């Protein structure tokens, strides 16, 4: 029922910046966590950052100090501001929504947006 649509990916040079957006639509449970995951070439999908409905954030060590996650609950949208990008940041970035229901978490995923950091 919930759909996530990412946008903002593209090609940037090392040291550049990019902002990703993810808009959620459908019937969204009010208690949830939204986040960004990425999958680099030849690697498994990994956590980048998460943010709760109360704006509690969590970041992977590799992006701390460079990336900032935020959300707009009224718009059901989560953002990822990426600064000082490195070639190792290259990958497909996926938006995630986890509904925290009493019966357990329910995950929804976007189709992904490609971020390429290269000269």
GROMACS .gro file of C-alpha atoms in nm:
model
  119
    1UNK     CA    1   0.000   0.000   0.000
    2UNK     CA    2   0.290   0.234   0.074
    3UNK     CA    3   0.503   0.354  -0.215
    4UNK     CA    4   0.839   0.530  -0.196
    5UNK     CA    5   0.986   0.735  -0.478
    6UNK     CA    6   1.346   0.856  -0.467
    7UNK     CA    7   1.491   1.146  -0.661
    8UNK     CA    8   1.806   1.355  -0.675
    9UNK     CA    9   2.068   1.106  -0.784
   10UNK     CA   10   2.322   1.187  -1.049
   11UNK     CA   11   2.688   1.229  -1.140
   12UNK     CA   12   2.905   1.452  -0.922
   13UNK     CA   13   3.276   1.512  -0.881
   14UNK     CA   14   3.464   1.416  -0.564
   15UNK     CA   15   3.411   1.684  -0.301
   16UNK     CA   16   3.077   1.781  -0.448
   17UNK     CA   17   2.732   1.774  -0.293
   18UNK     CA   18   2.400   1.615  -0.372
   19UNK     CA   19   2.061   1.604  -0.202
   20UNK     CA   20   1.836   1.303  -0.226
   21UNK     CA   21   1.464   1.309  -0.162
   22UNK     CA   22   1.217   1.032  -0.095
   23UNK     CA   23   0.844   1.091  -0.098
   24UNK     CA   24   0.616   0.837   0.063
   25UNK     CA   25   0.256   0.792  -0.040
   26UNK     CA   26  -0.031   0.575   0.071
   27UNK     CA   27  -0.152   0.485   0.418
   28UNK     CA   28   0.151   0.539   0.641
   29UNK     CA   29   0.157   0.426   1.004
   30UNK     CA   30   0.242   0.725   1.221
   31UNK     CA   31   0.515   0.550   1.422
   32UNK     CA   32   0.792   0.475   1.180
   33UNK     CA   33   1.157   0.505   1.090
   34UNK     CA   34   1.273   0.626   0.751
   35UNK     CA   35   1.619   0.584   0.617
   36UNK     CA   36   1.862   0.550   0.334
   37UNK     CA   37   2.056   0.242   0.234
   38UNK     CA   38   2.302   0.204  -0.049
   39UNK     CA   39   2.449  -0.072  -0.256
   40UNK     CA   40   2.790  -0.016  -0.411
   41UNK     CA   41   2.911  -0.222  -0.708
   42UNK     CA   42   3.004  -0.569  -0.592
   43UNK     CA   43   2.891  -0.507  -0.234
   44UNK     CA   44   2.590  -0.582  -0.018
   45UNK     CA   45   2.332  -0.321   0.070
   46UNK     CA   46   2.437  -0.119   0.373
   47UNK     CA   47   2.280   0.131   0.610
   48UNK     CA   48   2.360   0.495   0.545
   49UNK     CA   49   2.134   0.683   0.785
   50UNK     CA   50   1.798   0.658   0.960
   51UNK     CA   51   1.563   0.903   1.124
   52UNK     CA   52   1.265   0.840   1.351
   53UNK     CA   53   0.934   1.022   1.364
   54UNK     CA   54   1.080   1.222   1.652
   55UNK     CA   55   1.392   1.319   1.453
   56UNK     CA   56   1.633   1.083   1.625
   57UNK     CA   57   1.910   1.008   1.378
   58UNK     CA   58   2.165   0.737   1.322
   59UNK     CA   59   2.453   0.737   1.073
   60UNK     CA   60   2.702   0.491   0.939
   61UNK     CA   61   3.051   0.578   1.058
   62UNK     CA   62   3.165   0.626   0.700
   63UNK     CA   63   2.926   0.918   0.643
   64UNK     CA   64   2.924   1.091   0.982
   65UNK     CA   65   3.007   1.458   0.950
   66UNK     CA   66   2.940   1.456   0.576
   67UNK     CA   67   2.578   1.344   0.537
   68UNK     CA   68   2.268   1.481   0.706
   69UNK     CA   69   1.932   1.306   0.713
   70UNK     CA   70   1.611   1.496   0.779
   71UNK     CA   71   1.239   1.448   0.736
   72UNK     CA   72   0.921   1.644   0.689
   73UNK     CA   73   0.640   1.451   0.853
   74UNK     CA   74   0.372   1.675   0.702
   75UNK     CA   75   0.498   1.590   0.354
   76UNK     CA   76   0.595   1.230   0.435
   77UNK     CA   77   0.933   1.300   0.283
   78UNK     CA   78   1.286   1.215   0.393
   79UNK     CA   79   1.600   1.386   0.265
   80UNK     CA   80   1.968   1.305   0.257
   81UNK     CA   81   2.208   1.594   0.217
   82UNK     CA   82   2.542   1.457   0.101
   83UNK     CA   83   2.850   1.677   0.119
   84UNK     CA   84   3.219   1.614   0.056
   85UNK     CA   85   3.131   1.318  -0.161
   86UNK     CA   86   3.392   1.051  -0.222
   87UNK     CA   87   3.421   0.792  -0.499
   88UNK     CA   88   3.340   0.522  -0.242
   89UNK     CA   89   2.998   0.684  -0.193
   90UNK     CA   90   2.904   0.564  -0.540
   91UNK     CA   91   2.610   0.328  -0.551
   92UNK     CA   92   2.237   0.291  -0.576
   93UNK     CA   93   2.065   0.464  -0.286
   94UNK     CA   94   1.741   0.314  -0.163
   95UNK     CA   95   1.480   0.479   0.053
   96UNK     CA   96   1.333   0.270   0.334
   97UNK     CA   97   1.025   0.308   0.551
   98UNK     CA   98   0.981   0.079   0.851
   99UNK     CA   99   0.644   0.086   1.021
  100UNK     CA  100   0.681   0.007   1.392
  101UNK     CA  101   0.363  -0.184   1.463
  102UNK     CA  102   0.304  -0.400   1.771
  103UNK     CA  103   0.327  -0.712   1.558
  104UNK     CA  104   0.670  -0.614   1.432
  105UNK     CA  105   0.833  -0.394   1.175
  106UNK     CA  106   0.705  -0.374   0.820
  107UNK     CA  107   0.949  -0.256   0.553
  108UNK     CA  108   0.883  -0.072   0.231
  109UNK     CA  109   1.148   0.011  -0.029
  110UNK     CA  110   1.188   0.251  -0.315
  111UNK     CA  111   1.332   0.151  -0.652
  112UNK     CA  112   1.656   0.336  -0.587
  113UNK     CA  113   1.842   0.629  -0.737
  114UNK     CA  114   2.196   0.608  -0.873
  115UNK     CA  115   2.470   0.826  -0.726
  116UNK     CA  116   2.801   0.830  -0.910
  117UNK     CA  117   3.099   1.016  -0.767
  118UNK     CA  118   3.373   1.036  -1.025
  119UNK     CA  119   3.609   1.274  -1.200
   0.00000   0.00000   0.00000
